[in-house]
Amino acid sequence: MNERLVLVGYGMTGHRLLTALRAAGAPHRRQVTVLAEETRPAYDRIRLSECLRGTRPETLLLDDVTPGGDGAGVRVHLGDPVVALDRAGRLVTTASGRTLGYDVLVLATGSRPYVPEVPGARAEGCCGYRTVEDAAAIRARAARARTAAVVGGGLLGLEAAGALRALVPDTHVVEFAPWLMHRQLDEQGGRTLRRHIEDLGVTVHTGTRVTQITTDEHGRASGLRLATPDGDPLPGVDADLVVFAAGVRPRDELARNCGLVVDPGGGIVVDESCRTSDPRIHAIGECALTPDGRVHALAAPGFAMADVVADLLLGTPSAFTGADTSTSLKLLDVAVASFGDALGDTPGAHEVRYLDTAAGVYRNLRVGDDGRLLGGVLVGDSSGYAALRSLAGAGVPRASSVGDLVVPGPAGPAVAGRIPDDATACFCHNVSAGTVRRAAAADGRPDLDEVRRRTRAGTGCGSCVPALASLIDEQLTAHDHG
Amino acid sequence: MGRSVGRRVVVVGQGMAGARFARRLAAWAPDVRITVYDTEARPGYNRLLLTGVLAGRHRPEDISPPQVPGIEVRAGVHLVAVNRNTRTVIASDGTAQPYDTLVLATGSSPTHPWRPGRAGDGRPLHTLTDCLRLREDTRRGRTSVVVGGGLLGVETALTLAARGQDVTLVHRGRHLIDRRLDAAAGAMLRAVLRDCGITVRTGASACAPLREPGATGVVLDDSSVVSADTTVIACGVTPRVGLARAAGLAVNKGLIVDDALRSVTDPSVHAIGACAEHRGVVHDTALPAWEQADVLAARLSGRDRGATYRGTRVLTRLAAAPVDLAVFGVSRTDGPTTRGPAAPARPDIDVVCLSDAVRRTYKKVVTRGNRVVGGILLGDLSTVDVVRRAYEEAVPLPQNRVHLVSAAGAAS
Ligand SMILES: Cc1cc2nc3c(=O)[nH]c(=O)nc-3n(C[C@H](O)[C@H](O)[C@H](O)COP(=O)(O)OP(=O)(O)OC[C@H]3O[C@@H](n4cnc5c(N)ncnc54)[C@H](O)[C@@H]3O)c2cc1C
Ligand SMILES: Cc1cc2nc3c(=O)[nH]c(=O)nc-3n(C[C@H](O)[C@H](O)[C@H](O)COP(=O)(O)OP(=O)(O)OC[C@H]3O[C@@H](n4cnc5c(N)ncnc54)[C@H](O)[C@@H]3O)c2cc1C
């Protein structure tokens, strides 16, 4: 009998798992069933903010990886979430009452927005920011709102604020930490970013805690009560629309209810094969807590986990050994990037910094004691980001030129040196620079689209495209000279 | 010529300002009788090269410029009084000398944190005599402590370390050269000193010499002790204005002069160099002293009677291997200024800054509008000419400011 694989959750990671299996022709030998809570097939959640600007959700849909025509049995049930899991009987039950047996179960349930437990947080006009439906609700509300407040000054909050400012006359961001994007940026980076955000017309409140959502006589959100982190009251702000972007919580409730080991702080505990405490059950993406003790709330680590599970199912086991945590801010016309050991946590790390307050540019690269580029923070000008991120991942000694790399400008080979073959070029799909070079060399006249098609590099978040272009350029020049 | 100046000019002090002035005046107005008094009983010398003598780069006799004919130098004779009514000065040898014009160029004297009592209580590095004694001391001993982490203290510490001394630098401020550097530059400089084997203690005041049998050094305010064979005092200087004050001339920190470098009290008395206070500022570096000397010589010789001094936009350099530092204008943008408590954050001020802990370089240029108003270049002066021109000549800046701090950035 064919192995029965049941996938719970059809988000970005789940989609990635199916893509990897399909690439290996694997669905043929299995019976794959996808049980999805959302009513749409998997879409590119990273681009969700485009929906706030009015883009139609269909344009966000990811490639359909479930063609039925050739009999490859991937069956997808949309809008039918799993509500119970019976490990002894190896059965899952869905909201519609469907019951399915499995040999292998993969949980890819993602996470939900964290909503602070303050009075009024569930009032009408308060929204999370996770799904196409959330985006639609925010947009509908924004059309009538005069004031909006985003709770959370991280990546998501700023993206939301950036979209809202075009819709709502008066937009605020409230952040508890002393500076914006506190987990990705150092203080100077946060301050530089703040000036950009304020220049866009968004009012920023840092070091500020939301203590209450006030409501009008109809029970609709009308404003925020604010306080310092210590609880001293601060002047509040009006808000007809409140968006929570204050972090996420793993959706581990199914696992918790059936006795799988779940971290008290949230997240289904998995080993480096992404196996839970039950060897037949895997967890991948934002619902999982990996052996480094972390829940990864970014796409690239989720993709890496999906690949690990695919490899295991295909009989070529690999391991999840951490993942790229680079982030870059989209949508605001403010370049912000944070990659590698961005804050210099490595013992003995040195700082190489560039600041131009008039231009609003701040770039900080961290260098190890041995001269390797470890990571960095780029605000206002992220030129060279893709190359820098590859170099940081490759752990190449670069001490001699980091001082030149930190200065804005293209990090072409003249400044950055040759990116080693084993350095990662595309982090979403884990494609090495060497693979890109080979793909480019294989073509008579290599071009970006061809390389993308062959390697999948550059088809994730797209931030590596400049690096791909320069790798391809290298091959072109080699051709011209050879 | 000569009509614009009295025939007898008396100059007090043949330091950086006085010597330059006398030479210029002698060249431009040969008929004027110039008498120069100086406390030190040796030919004039270039004070800037003293650390070079300490380092062994220069011999003492090499730092004195040749004598110029037409100048009467009375070395080893200092002035004890000025009688403005009779326009006469009284010298330490009891002689009186009438003048038509008096030029005070008495410079500054080192500030001592305590009253030195005996040998081993510490000595400043201010005169050639100090320098030669210090050189002797460090030949005999192996360890030194430098009290004061300003420009001179840092330069001296580096010089002594290069001579093989085991050096501790004690500085009261929170970071090195805190009057001119911001905290980040101070920290970078500290790292360089550490690389040179110098122990740096900031936020620590030396409050007394260590006076125990067989031990010398200093006692700090937290009662800890730094023992050292040699103690060097580099706690700053104060303008030497005793003569001027006693003569009833207006003195604030320095002798107050106008743009003609004339005492605001008595137009026949002038002051130049580190004893003069011009527009509220006492300049204690060489370049302003020279500029003032040139302006005054031009006026008094009649070469340019309308010459005025309007202040100097000066780049202060500290070059003591391996440190190369230039500081100028508004250099600290991060906190308290020398003027007092925390300066308000200035929204009109911008900075472009490149700091590299690997190469140990720190380059910051401060701008207002599109003018350079100050900066710090530490460890890499490859852009100093560009910056200096923009600062000294107040040249408007192009949009892209990278080239102010990165020669590489300018190239690409
Ligand atoms: C606005 C926004 C912008 C972002 N930008 C970036 C970015 O720039 N870069 C980046 O790396 N990451 C970004 N992210 C994060 C990225 O989208 C997530 O890391 C990624 O989607 C995680 O994938 P996942 O499969 O673990 O979870 P999800 O994509 O959330 O998928 C989980 C799916 O499981 C479903 N589900 C949950 N419970 C059940 C159940 N019991 N039964 C059935 N289905 C269930 C959910 O409905 C959901 O569809 C962004 C996220 C948002 C919201
Ligand atoms: C070791 C050292 C290194 C330095 N390095 C630098 C440097 O690299 N760059 C820089 O810009 N600056 C440097 N300075 C500071 C610079 O030397 C002074 O700013 C400059 O000397 C001031 O010139 P001046 O003529 O006003 O005073 P001085 O050069 O101090 O000359 C004053 C003279 O007046 C004499 N005098 C005082 N009172 C009387 C009196 N009553 N009768 C007769 N004579 C009297 C003194 O003996 C002295 O010779 C350094 C200083 C020192 C001590």
PDB file of N, CA and C and ligand atoms in Angstrom, chain A residues 7-15 35-38 40 42-49 77 80-83 107-112 129-131 155-156 159-160 248 251 253-254 284-288 296-303 326-330 428 461, ligand 1:
ATOM      1  N   LEU A   7      -0.690  16.383   5.347  1.00  0.00           N
ATOM      2  CA  LEU A   7      -0.091  17.689   5.647  1.00  0.00           C
ATOM      3  C   LEU A   7      -1.169  18.578   6.251  1.00  0.00           C
ATOM      4  N   VAL A   8      -0.885  19.097   7.446  1.00  0.00           N
ATOM      5  CA  VAL A   8      -1.855  19.979   8.107  1.00  0.00           C
ATOM      6  C   VAL A   8      -1.367  21.419   7.955  1.00  0.00           C
ATOM      7  N   GLY A   9      -2.101  22.197   7.190  1.00  0.00           N
ATOM      8  CA  GLY A   9      -1.703  23.592   6.954  1.00  0.00           C
ATOM      9  C   GLY A   9      -1.117  23.744   5.563  1.00  0.00           C
ATOM     10  N   TYR A  10      -1.732  24.650   4.804  1.00  0.00           N
ATOM     11  CA  TYR A  10      -1.250  24.860   3.442  1.00  0.00           C
ATOM     12  C   TYR A  10      -0.811  26.322   3.325  1.00  0.00           C
ATOM     13  N   GLY A  11       0.261  26.626   4.063  1.00  0.00           N
ATOM     14  CA  GLY A  11       0.845  27.957   3.973  1.00  0.00           C
ATOM     15  C   GLY A  11       2.131  27.878   3.174  1.00  0.00           C
ATOM     16  N   MET A  12       3.058  28.741   3.496  1.00  0.00           N
ATOM     17  CA  MET A  12       4.273  28.817   2.676  1.00  0.00           C
ATOM     18  C   MET A  12       5.150  27.592   2.833  1.00  0.00           C
ATOM     19  N   THR A  13       5.255  27.099   4.076  1.00  0.00           N
ATOM     20  CA  THR A  13       6.121  25.960   4.321  1.00  0.00           C
ATOM     21  C   THR A  13       5.525  24.678   3.768  1.00  0.00           C
ATOM     22  N   GLY A  14       4.204  24.524   3.991  1.00  0.00           N
ATOM     23  CA  GLY A  14       3.541  23.344   3.464  1.00  0.00           C
ATOM     24  C   GLY A  14       3.679  23.277   1.947  1.00  0.00           C
ATOM     25  N   HIS A  15       3.504  24.417   1.325  1.00  0.00           N
ATOM     26  CA  HIS A  15       3.648  24.481  -0.130  1.00  0.00           C
ATOM     27  C   HIS A  15       5.056  24.085  -0.553  1.00  0.00           C
ATOM     28  N   LEU A  35      -4.728  19.267   4.401  1.00  0.00           N
ATOM     29  CA  LEU A  35      -5.903  19.788   5.094  1.00  0.00           C
ATOM     30  C   LEU A  35      -5.611  21.230   5.479  1.00  0.00           C
ATOM     31  N   ALA A  36      -6.401  22.135   4.912  1.00  0.00           N
ATOM     32  CA  ALA A  36      -6.071  23.551   5.046  1.00  0.00           C
ATOM     33  C   ALA A  36      -7.201  24.322   5.689  1.00  0.00           C
ATOM     34  N   GLU A  37      -6.843  25.165   6.598  1.00  0.00           N
ATOM     35  CA  GLU A  37      -7.845  25.998   7.258  1.00  0.00           C
ATOM     36  C   GLU A  37      -8.316  27.121   6.341  1.00  0.00           C
ATOM     37  N   GLU A  38      -7.353  27.751   5.667  1.00  0.00           N
ATOM     38  CA  GLU A  38      -7.723  28.874   4.806  1.00  0.00           C
ATOM     39  C   GLU A  38      -8.454  28.369   3.569  1.00  0.00           C
ATOM     40  N   ARG A  40      -8.197  29.602   0.601  1.00  0.00           N
ATOM     41  CA  ARG A  40      -7.422  29.791  -0.625  1.00  0.00           C
ATOM     42  C   ARG A  40      -6.258  28.830  -0.630  1.00  0.00           C
ATOM     43  N   ALA A  42      -2.306  27.855  -1.168  1.00  0.00           N
ATOM     44  CA  ALA A  42      -1.149  28.561  -0.593  1.00  0.00           C
ATOM     45  C   ALA A  42      -0.827  29.814  -1.394  1.00  0.00           C
ATOM     46  N   TYR A  43      -0.536  30.875  -0.670  1.00  0.00           N
ATOM     47  CA  TYR A  43      -0.168  32.137  -1.330  1.00  0.00           C
ATOM     48  C   TYR A  43       1.075  32.710  -0.660  1.00  0.00           C
ATOM     49  N   ASP A  44       1.613  33.720  -1.326  1.00  0.00           N
ATOM     50  CA  ASP A  44       2.879  34.304  -0.857  1.00  0.00           C
ATOM     51  C   ASP A  44       2.590  35.318   0.248  1.00  0.00           C
ATOM     52  N   ARG A  45       2.636  34.821   1.474  1.00  0.00           N
ATOM     53  CA  ARG A  45       2.286  35.655   2.619  1.00  0.00           C
ATOM     54  C   ARG A  45       3.249  36.839   2.762  1.00  0.00           C
ATOM     55  N   ILE A  46       4.492  36.640   2.322  1.00  0.00           N
ATOM     56  CA  ILE A  46       5.493  37.704   2.407  1.00  0.00           C
ATOM     57  C   ILE A  46       5.008  38.964   1.697  1.00  0.00           C
ATOM     58  N   ARG A  47       4.221  38.764   0.657  1.00  0.00           N
ATOM     59  CA  ARG A  47       3.749  39.912  -0.128  1.00  0.00           C
ATOM     60  C   ARG A  47       2.374  40.395   0.306  1.00  0.00           C
ATOM     61  N   LEU A  48       1.928  39.947   1.499  1.00  0.00           N
ATOM     62  CA  LEU A  48       0.575  40.259   1.947  1.00  0.00           C
ATOM     63  C   LEU A  48       0.288  41.762   1.932  1.00  0.00           C
ATOM     64  N   SER A  49       1.283  42.557   2.261  1.00  0.00           N
ATOM     65  CA  SER A  49       1.045  44.000   2.344  1.00  0.00           C
ATOM     66  C   SER A  49       0.579  44.581   1.017  1.00  0.00           C
ATOM     67  N   HIS A  77      -7.912  19.751   0.698  1.00  0.00           N
ATOM     68  CA  HIS A  77      -9.222  20.162   1.217  1.00  0.00           C
ATOM     69  C   HIS A  77      -9.074  21.534   1.834  1.00  0.00           C
ATOM     70  N   ASP A  80     -11.020  23.490   5.653  1.00  0.00           N
ATOM     71  CA  ASP A  80     -11.416  22.383   6.535  1.00  0.00           C
ATOM     72  C   ASP A  80     -10.279  22.068   7.513  1.00  0.00           C
ATOM     73  N   PRO A  81     -10.163  22.851   8.556  1.00  0.00           N
ATOM     74  CA  PRO A  81      -9.038  22.682   9.470  1.00  0.00           C
ATOM     75  C   PRO A  81      -9.118  21.401  10.291  1.00  0.00           C
ATOM     76  N   VAL A  82      -7.996  20.900  10.673  1.00  0.00           N
ATOM     77  CA  VAL A  82      -7.923  19.743  11.562  1.00  0.00           C
ATOM     78  C   VAL A  82      -8.266  20.209  12.970  1.00  0.00           C
ATOM     79  N   VAL A  83      -9.118  19.465  13.645  1.00  0.00           N
ATOM     80  CA  VAL A  83      -9.501  19.865  15.002  1.00  0.00           C
ATOM     81  C   VAL A  83      -9.031  18.864  16.055  1.00  0.00           C
ATOM     82  N   LEU A 107       2.930  18.704  10.457  1.00  0.00           N
ATOM     83  CA  LEU A 107       2.221  19.888  10.940  1.00  0.00           C
ATOM     84  C   LEU A 107       2.931  21.122  10.407  1.00  0.00           C
ATOM     85  N   ALA A 108       2.193  21.935   9.680  1.00  0.00           N
ATOM     86  CA  ALA A 108       2.758  23.183   9.154  1.00  0.00           C
ATOM     87  C   ALA A 108       1.705  24.256   9.363  1.00  0.00           C
ATOM     88  N   THR A 109       1.369  24.425  10.636  1.00  0.00           N
ATOM     89  CA  THR A 109       0.219  25.255  10.990  1.00  0.00           C
ATOM     90  C   THR A 109       0.570  26.725  11.215  1.00  0.00           C
ATOM     91  N   GLY A 110       1.836  27.054  11.129  1.00  0.00           N
ATOM     92  CA  GLY A 110       2.220  28.469  11.188  1.00  0.00           C
ATOM     93  C   GLY A 110       2.007  29.084  12.556  1.00  0.00           C
ATOM     94  N   SER A 111       1.628  30.342  12.546  1.00  0.00           N
ATOM     95  CA  SER A 111       1.440  31.028  13.816  1.00  0.00           C
ATOM     96  C   SER A 111       0.298  32.015  13.694  1.00  0.00           C
ATOM     97  N   ARG A 112      -0.069  32.598  14.813  1.00  0.00           N
ATOM     98  CA  ARG A 112      -1.115  33.609  14.812  1.00  0.00           C
ATOM     99  C   ARG A 112      -0.551  34.876  15.437  1.00  0.00           C
ATOM    100  N   TYR A 129      -2.820  40.592  11.593  1.00  0.00           N
ATOM    101  CA  TYR A 129      -2.263  40.837  10.272  1.00  0.00           C
ATOM    102  C   TYR A 129      -1.501  39.601   9.836  1.00  0.00           C
ATOM    103  N   ARG A 130      -2.245  38.668   9.274  1.00  0.00           N
ATOM    104  CA  ARG A 130      -1.628  37.388   8.965  1.00  0.00           C
ATOM    105  C   ARG A 130      -2.124  36.829   7.638  1.00  0.00           C
ATOM    106  N   THR A 131      -3.409  37.049   7.385  1.00  0.00           N
ATOM    107  CA  THR A 131      -4.009  36.373   6.238  1.00  0.00           C
ATOM    108  C   THR A 131      -4.578  37.386   5.246  1.00  0.00           C
ATOM    109  N   LEU A 155       9.262  44.428  11.808  1.00  0.00           N
ATOM    110  CA  LEU A 155       9.136  44.296  10.355  1.00  0.00           C
ATOM    111  C   LEU A 155       7.675  44.421   9.879  1.00  0.00           C
ATOM    112  N   LEU A 156       6.798  43.601  10.477  1.00  0.00           N
ATOM    113  CA  LEU A 156       5.410  43.586  10.022  1.00  0.00           C
ATOM    114  C   LEU A 156       4.706  44.896  10.320  1.00  0.00           C
ATOM    115  N   GLU A 159       5.714  47.543   7.908  1.00  0.00           N
ATOM    116  CA  GLU A 159       5.112  47.305   6.590  1.00  0.00           C
ATOM    117  C   GLU A 159       3.659  47.740   6.590  1.00  0.00           C
ATOM    118  N   ALA A 160       2.941  47.356   7.665  1.00  0.00           N
ATOM    119  CA  ALA A 160       1.526  47.714   7.758  1.00  0.00           C
ATOM    120  C   ALA A 160       1.380  49.236   7.778  1.00  0.00           C
ATOM    121  N   VAL A 248       4.280  37.047  16.942  1.00  0.00           N
ATOM    122  CA  VAL A 248       3.395  35.925  16.626  1.00  0.00           C
ATOM    123  C   VAL A 248       3.549  34.834  17.684  1.00  0.00           C
ATOM    124  N   ARG A 251       1.195  28.149  16.303  1.00  0.00           N
ATOM    125  CA  ARG A 251      -0.088  27.445  16.432  1.00  0.00           C
ATOM    126  C   ARG A 251       0.206  25.988  16.768  1.00  0.00           C
ATOM    127  N   GLU A 253      -1.572  24.244  19.144  1.00  0.00           N
ATOM    128  CA  GLU A 253      -2.646  23.704  19.987  1.00  0.00           C
ATOM    129  C   GLU A 253      -2.979  22.243  19.679  1.00  0.00           C
ATOM    130  N   LEU A 254      -2.973  21.874  18.408  1.00  0.00           N
ATOM    131  CA  LEU A 254      -3.244  20.468  18.059  1.00  0.00           C
ATOM    132  C   LEU A 254      -2.234  19.551  18.724  1.00  0.00           C
ATOM    133  N   ILE A 284       6.995  21.707  10.904  1.00  0.00           N
ATOM    134  CA  ILE A 284       7.886  22.589  10.141  1.00  0.00           C
ATOM    135  C   ILE A 284       7.309  23.999  10.110  1.00  0.00           C
ATOM    136  N   GLY A 285       8.185  24.958   9.917  1.00  0.00           N
ATOM    137  CA  GLY A 285       7.739  26.347   9.795  1.00  0.00           C
ATOM    138  C   GLY A 285       7.576  27.007  11.155  1.00  0.00           C
ATOM    139  N   GLU A 286       6.690  27.959  11.179  1.00  0.00           N
ATOM    140  CA  GLU A 286       6.579  28.808  12.369  1.00  0.00           C
ATOM    141  C   GLU A 286       5.947  28.119  13.571  1.00  0.00           C
ATOM    142  N   CYS A 287       5.395  26.918  13.373  1.00  0.00           N
ATOM    143  CA  CYS A 287       4.816  26.237  14.528  1.00  0.00           C
ATOM    144  C   CYS A 287       5.873  25.422  15.287  1.00  0.00           C
ATOM    145  N   ALA A 288       7.066  25.296  14.730  1.00  0.00           N
ATOM    146  CA  ALA A 288       8.076  24.400  15.305  1.00  0.00           C
ATOM    147  C   ALA A 288       9.112  25.156  16.141  1.00  0.00           C
ATOM    148  N   HIS A 296      11.285  30.101  14.449  1.00  0.00           N
ATOM    149  CA  HIS A 296      11.733  30.977  13.369  1.00  0.00           C
ATOM    150  C   HIS A 296      10.543  31.573  12.651  1.00  0.00           C
ATOM    151  N   ALA A 297      10.380  32.884  12.767  1.00  0.00           N
ATOM    152  CA  ALA A 297       9.202  33.514  12.171  1.00  0.00           C
ATOM    153  C   ALA A 297       9.541  34.169  10.840  1.00  0.00           C
ATOM    154  N   LEU A 298      10.287  33.451  10.025  1.00  0.00           N
ATOM    155  CA  LEU A 298      10.642  33.956   8.698  1.00  0.00           C
ATOM    156  C   LEU A 298      10.489  32.825   7.699  1.00  0.00           C
ATOM    157  N   ALA A 299      10.400  33.191   6.439  1.00  0.00           N
ATOM    158  CA  ALA A 299      10.155  32.185   5.419  1.00  0.00           C
ATOM    159  C   ALA A 299      11.335  31.234   5.216  1.00  0.00           C
ATOM    160  N   ALA A 300      12.545  31.773   5.142  1.00  0.00           N
ATOM    161  CA  ALA A 300      13.686  30.935   4.763  1.00  0.00           C
ATOM    162  C   ALA A 300      13.907  29.753   5.712  1.00  0.00           C
ATOM    163  N   PRO A 301      13.853  29.961   7.020  1.00  0.00           N
ATOM    164  CA  PRO A 301      14.032  28.792   7.903  1.00  0.00           C
ATOM    165  C   PRO A 301      12.929  27.754   7.696  1.00  0.00           C
ATOM    166  N   GLY A 302      11.704  28.226   7.451  1.00  0.00           N
ATOM    167  CA  GLY A 302      10.606  27.290   7.196  1.00  0.00           C
ATOM    168  C   GLY A 302      10.874  26.462   5.950  1.00  0.00           C
ATOM    169  N   PHE A 303      11.382  27.104   4.912  1.00  0.00           N
ATOM    170  CA  PHE A 303      11.723  26.383   3.682  1.00  0.00           C
ATOM    171  C   PHE A 303      12.788  25.324   3.967  1.00  0.00           C
ATOM    172  N   SER A 326      18.221  36.614   7.804  1.00  0.00           N
ATOM    173  CA  SER A 326      18.250  37.934   7.171  1.00  0.00           C
ATOM    174  C   SER A 326      16.837  38.451   6.996  1.00  0.00           C
ATOM    175  N   THR A 327      16.681  39.736   7.169  1.00  0.00           N
ATOM    176  CA  THR A 327      15.394  40.320   6.874  1.00  0.00           C
ATOM    177  C   THR A 327      15.626  41.618   6.155  1.00  0.00           C
ATOM    178  N   SER A 328      14.682  41.970   5.334  1.00  0.00           N
ATOM    179  CA  SER A 328      14.764  43.297   4.766  1.00  0.00           C
ATOM    180  C   SER A 328      13.348  43.838   4.688  1.00  0.00           C
ATOM    181  N   LEU A 329      13.257  45.124   4.888  1.00  0.00           N
ATOM    182  CA  LEU A 329      11.951  45.760   4.953  1.00  0.00           C
ATOM    183  C   LEU A 329      11.513  46.115   3.546  1.00  0.00           C
ATOM    184  N   LYS A 330      10.250  45.772   3.226  1.00  0.00           N
ATOM    185  CA  LYS A 330       9.769  46.066   1.897  1.00  0.00           C
ATOM    186  C   LYS A 330       8.762  47.200   1.995  1.00  0.00           C
ATOM    187  N   CYS A 428      16.490  31.724   0.198  1.00  0.00           N
ATOM    188  CA  CYS A 428      15.164  31.115   0.250  1.00  0.00           C
ATOM    189  C   CYS A 428      15.227  29.675  -0.248  1.00  0.00           C
ATOM    190  N   CYS A 461      12.186  35.456  -2.048  1.00  0.00           N
ATOM    191  CA  CYS A 461      11.896  36.848  -1.694  1.00  0.00           C
ATOM    192  C   CYS A 461      12.495  37.823  -2.711  1.00  0.00           C
TER     193      CYS A 461
HETATM  194  C1  LIG C   1       2.558  40.628   6.304  1.00  0.00           C
HETATM  195  C2  LIG C   1       3.671  39.644   6.411  1.00  0.00           C
HETATM  196  C3  LIG C   1       4.891  39.935   5.820  1.00  0.00           C
HETATM  197  C4  LIG C   1       5.960  39.042   5.917  1.00  0.00           C
HETATM  198  N1  LIG C   1       7.148  39.361   5.336  1.00  0.00           N
HETATM  199  C5  LIG C   1       8.138  38.469   5.410  1.00  0.00           C
HETATM  200  C6  LIG C   1       9.394  38.727   4.794  1.00  0.00           C
HETATM  201  O1  LIG C   1       9.589  39.789   4.195  1.00  0.00           O
HETATM  202  N2  LIG C   1      10.372  37.830   4.866  1.00  0.00           N
HETATM  203  C7  LIG C   1      10.194  36.646   5.527  1.00  0.00           C
HETATM  204  O2  LIG C   1      11.090  35.813   5.551  1.00  0.00           O
HETATM  205  N3  LIG C   1       9.030  36.350   6.146  1.00  0.00           N
HETATM  206  C8  LIG C   1       8.012  37.240   6.104  1.00  0.00           C
HETATM  207  N4  LIG C   1       6.822  36.948   6.715  1.00  0.00           N
HETATM  208  C9  LIG C   1       6.725  35.689   7.465  1.00  0.00           C
HETATM  209  C10 LIG C   1       6.402  34.545   6.549  1.00  0.00           C
HETATM  210  O3  LIG C   1       5.232  34.822   5.856  1.00  0.00           O
HETATM  211  C11 LIG C   1       6.219  33.305   7.410  1.00  0.00           C
HETATM  212  O4  LIG C   1       7.456  33.030   8.045  1.00  0.00           O
HETATM  213  C12 LIG C   1       5.822  32.105   6.627  1.00  0.00           C
HETATM  214  O5  LIG C   1       4.594  32.321   6.035  1.00  0.00           O
HETATM  215  C13 LIG C   1       5.742  30.890   7.562  1.00  0.00           C
HETATM  216  O6  LIG C   1       5.232  29.788   6.871  1.00  0.00           O
HETATM  217  P1  LIG C   1       4.366  28.659   7.620  1.00  0.00           P
HETATM  218  O7  LIG C   1       3.993  27.700   6.588  1.00  0.00           O
HETATM  219  O8  LIG C   1       5.103  28.205   8.815  1.00  0.00           O
HETATM  220  O9  LIG C   1       3.086  29.421   8.160  1.00  0.00           O
HETATM  221  P2  LIG C   1       1.886  30.058   7.316  1.00  0.00           P
HETATM  222  O10 LIG C   1       2.358  30.586   6.042  1.00  0.00           O
HETATM  223  O11 LIG C   1       1.210  30.965   8.255  1.00  0.00           O
HETATM  224  O12 LIG C   1       0.961  28.828   7.011  1.00  0.00           O
HETATM  225  C14 LIG C   1       0.278  28.118   8.026  1.00  0.00           C
HETATM  226  C15 LIG C   1      -1.058  27.680   7.478  1.00  0.00           C
HETATM  227  O13 LIG C   1      -1.571  26.690   8.326  1.00  0.00           O
HETATM  228  C16 LIG C   1      -2.963  26.899   8.484  1.00  0.00           C
HETATM  229  N5  LIG C   1      -3.433  26.188   9.683  1.00  0.00           N
HETATM  230  C17 LIG C   1      -3.185  26.507  10.972  1.00  0.00           C
HETATM  231  N6  LIG C   1      -3.780  25.613  11.786  1.00  0.00           N
HETATM  232  C18 LIG C   1      -4.377  24.691  10.987  1.00  0.00           C
HETATM  233  C19 LIG C   1      -5.138  23.521  11.236  1.00  0.00           C
HETATM  234  N7  LIG C   1      -5.396  23.088  12.452  1.00  0.00           N
HETATM  235  N8  LIG C   1      -5.601  22.838  10.191  1.00  0.00           N
HETATM  236  C20 LIG C   1      -5.339  23.234   8.927  1.00  0.00           C
HETATM  237  N9  LIG C   1      -4.649  24.335   8.638  1.00  0.00           N
HETATM  238  C21 LIG C   1      -4.166  25.057   9.660  1.00  0.00           C
HETATM  239  C22 LIG C   1      -3.082  28.389   8.539  1.00  0.00           C
HETATM  240  O14 LIG C   1      -4.395  28.807   8.271  1.00  0.00           O
HETATM  241  C23 LIG C   1      -2.094  28.777   7.452  1.00  0.00           C
HETATM  242  O15 LIG C   1      -2.711  28.833   6.222  1.00  0.00           O
HETATM  243  C24 LIG C   1       5.779  37.835   6.637  1.00  0.00           C
HETATM  244  C25 LIG C   1       4.541  37.532   7.239  1.00  0.00           C
HETATM  245  C26 LIG C   1       3.497  38.439   7.135  1.00  0.00           C
HETATM  246  C27 LIG C   1       2.196  38.111   7.803  1.00  0.00           C
END
